[in-house]
Amino acid sequence: MPEIPAKSFFITTPIYYVTAAPHIGSAYTTTAADVLARWHRHRGENVYFLTGTDEHGQKVMRTAQKNGQTPQAFVDSLIESEWKPAWDLLDIKYDRFIRTTDEDHIKQVQEFWQRLYDAGYVYEGEYSGKYCVDCEEFKSDDDLDAEGNCLVHERPAEVITEKNWFFKLSEFGDRLLALYDEVPDFIAPTASRNEIINYVKSGLHDLSISRSSFDWGIKVPWDPSQVLYVWIDALLNYTSAAQIYDDPEQFAKIWPATHLMSRDILRFHSVIWPAMLMAAGEQPPRRVYVHGYLLVGGKKMAKSNATAIHPREIVGTFGTDAYRYYFMKAIPFGADASFSWEHLHAVYTDELANNLGNLASRVAAMIGKYFDGVLPSPGALTDADGTLADLLDRTVRTADVAISRMQIHEAIGATHDFVTAVNGYITEQQPWSVAKDDSALARERLATILYTCAEALRAVAVLHHSVMPSTATKLWESLGAHETVGALEAQPISSAADWGVLKPGSRVVKGDVLFPRIEADAEVGA
Ligand code: MSP
């Protein structure tokens, strides 16, 4: 039988501007992409997870100058001292960290634009317009206030008059509208989709794709006196990493990508980017998914904002897994939200320490106390045991469907509800009372109750592994599953609800407390 190739899942984050350290906003997209990548790996798919940094353009150049460094030295040091360590701290398992200064990217970007130039999609013209360096974007009057300030950054846009190269973006309006129509979930959620459809219907202008007044960028291949506009260099990171020209076979295997971002950069990804790919005769991305903003004082948290919070402030007190759980479960994916230490503390205490942590330690302690730490063989199942197994089956399906719909919080919420149900099962079954009776029948019932709980926890480890990798691993190992079932990474989501996977006789150990109590006044950020 010919081997059926695994389904591919290529997930990306925006490549972030390296003007400062990351904050919980950039970490939010990156964590979400990591959770999705890990979940799809548990489905057995061929996953490629890409993140990285956007290093060219005036915004980065000016920030480097303010810091008295060359742009290259400035970005090199920030990436090594801040960006990569932040993603390590958050347990982000990317396949590649691409930088727009990487040689293979530069080469493939030049090849891409040379092809578009050769195909007649690029022409020379003069442009005069208002440019916001913070957005790295020309602005129309609608994007500016009465004083000429950019509405996003509340700073004046600069008037630029230059001879530039232009991309015939205006030719792609009908094809873009046809794409949005044929692939209804190409842009999601719906509000974002509608916004873009209206924008494209109002008519597209050609796009200036080069700059001649500074040189921190990739040289225009047919006109080295100019550099490519930072956005049309940056968007191509996705196809460069997929090796569009360097390894077309690899590209065919993993393209098209699912792009995650917030609404600030939706137009670039859902209009300019697919149009560029159409011009090059390539498939557009699979999907552009917009999540909400993390707000401070009602405004989007930004690197230029003094109130930006670094992930380490939170991880220092609550740990990496609780950080990931909080942002992915407590904030509906798609909605704006304000971060609050009080909310984080409440979620940590109620859902992690009291619900999941307590369940794990109770079950291991009882197997230790009543069966010397050896997982007992279950006897006949009662209705209550069967109800729990059925609920697990529904939980796995709900969570898996939620992930396909990018509703990460719903997937995690389903597992959390299951944990609550298992705690309820223990309260009802009262294993401590059953243990007072030495009869063979009671011993068998006690064995069944505790085996049922251990099986439930085994499935929770698989379901929570994508969001809390170390906690799930600790749980898996405390059940002895690493020795008797295999590696946690290798457990398919599709069989997470199979019942009876744990081998009776496995050694169950009560490890360290999964979520130690944190005093309410400790939320100062260590
Ligand atoms: N360099 C461009 C992206 C090029 S992609 C080809 C850029 N960089 S950025 O550093 O400004 O990143 C913007 C993205 O970071 C947002 O779209 C979002 O994914 C993430 N976030 C930045 N601040 C955020 C919040 N306050 N809240 C949620 N997401 C945030 O634009």
XYZ file of C-alpha atoms and ligand atoms in Angstrom, residues 14-17 23 25-26 28-29 54 231 234-235 237-238 260-265 269 291-295 300-303, ligand 1:
62
model
C 3.875 37.677 12.623
C 7.596 38.358 12.572
C 7.975 40.999 15.251
C 9.795 44.327 14.928
C 5.874 41.830 25.923
C 1.106 40.960 23.558
C 3.700 39.461 21.208
C 0.142 36.007 23.214
C 0.250 35.259 19.471
C 11.292 41.756 11.148
C 6.434 44.976 4.447
C 8.638 40.791 5.716
C 5.557 39.051 4.290
C 9.339 35.356 5.387
C 6.560 32.774 5.266
C -2.107 34.235 13.244
C -2.053 37.920 14.142
C -4.042 40.784 15.546
C -6.135 43.217 13.517
C -3.367 45.857 13.282
C -1.764 43.969 10.407
C -1.949 39.703 5.311
C -7.186 37.342 17.654
C -7.905 40.191 20.069
C -5.672 42.805 21.668
C -4.248 42.652 25.160
C -5.026 46.090 26.490
C -3.352 48.002 22.857
C -0.213 47.087 24.781
C 2.724 48.100 22.562
C 6.501 47.962 22.710
N 6.692 43.365 11.795
C 5.295 43.432 11.631
C 4.730 42.074 11.224
C 5.276 41.508 9.948
S 4.586 39.945 9.612
C 5.006 39.631 8.059
C 4.655 43.834 12.951
N 5.350 43.592 14.054
S 4.837 43.884 15.558
O 5.973 43.638 16.388
O 4.226 45.161 15.650
O 3.786 42.758 15.837
C 2.398 42.949 15.691
C 1.693 41.692 16.144
O 2.134 41.347 17.484
C 0.184 41.773 16.273
O -0.486 41.568 15.058
C -0.081 40.652 17.263
O 0.076 39.403 16.647
C 1.060 40.840 18.253
N 0.733 41.803 19.265
C 1.432 42.949 19.532
N 0.821 43.601 20.551
C -0.268 42.921 20.941
C -1.255 43.145 21.908
N -1.235 44.174 22.738
N -2.250 42.232 22.001
C -2.320 41.135 21.171
N -1.404 40.919 20.237
C -0.344 41.760 20.141
O 3.525 44.315 12.930
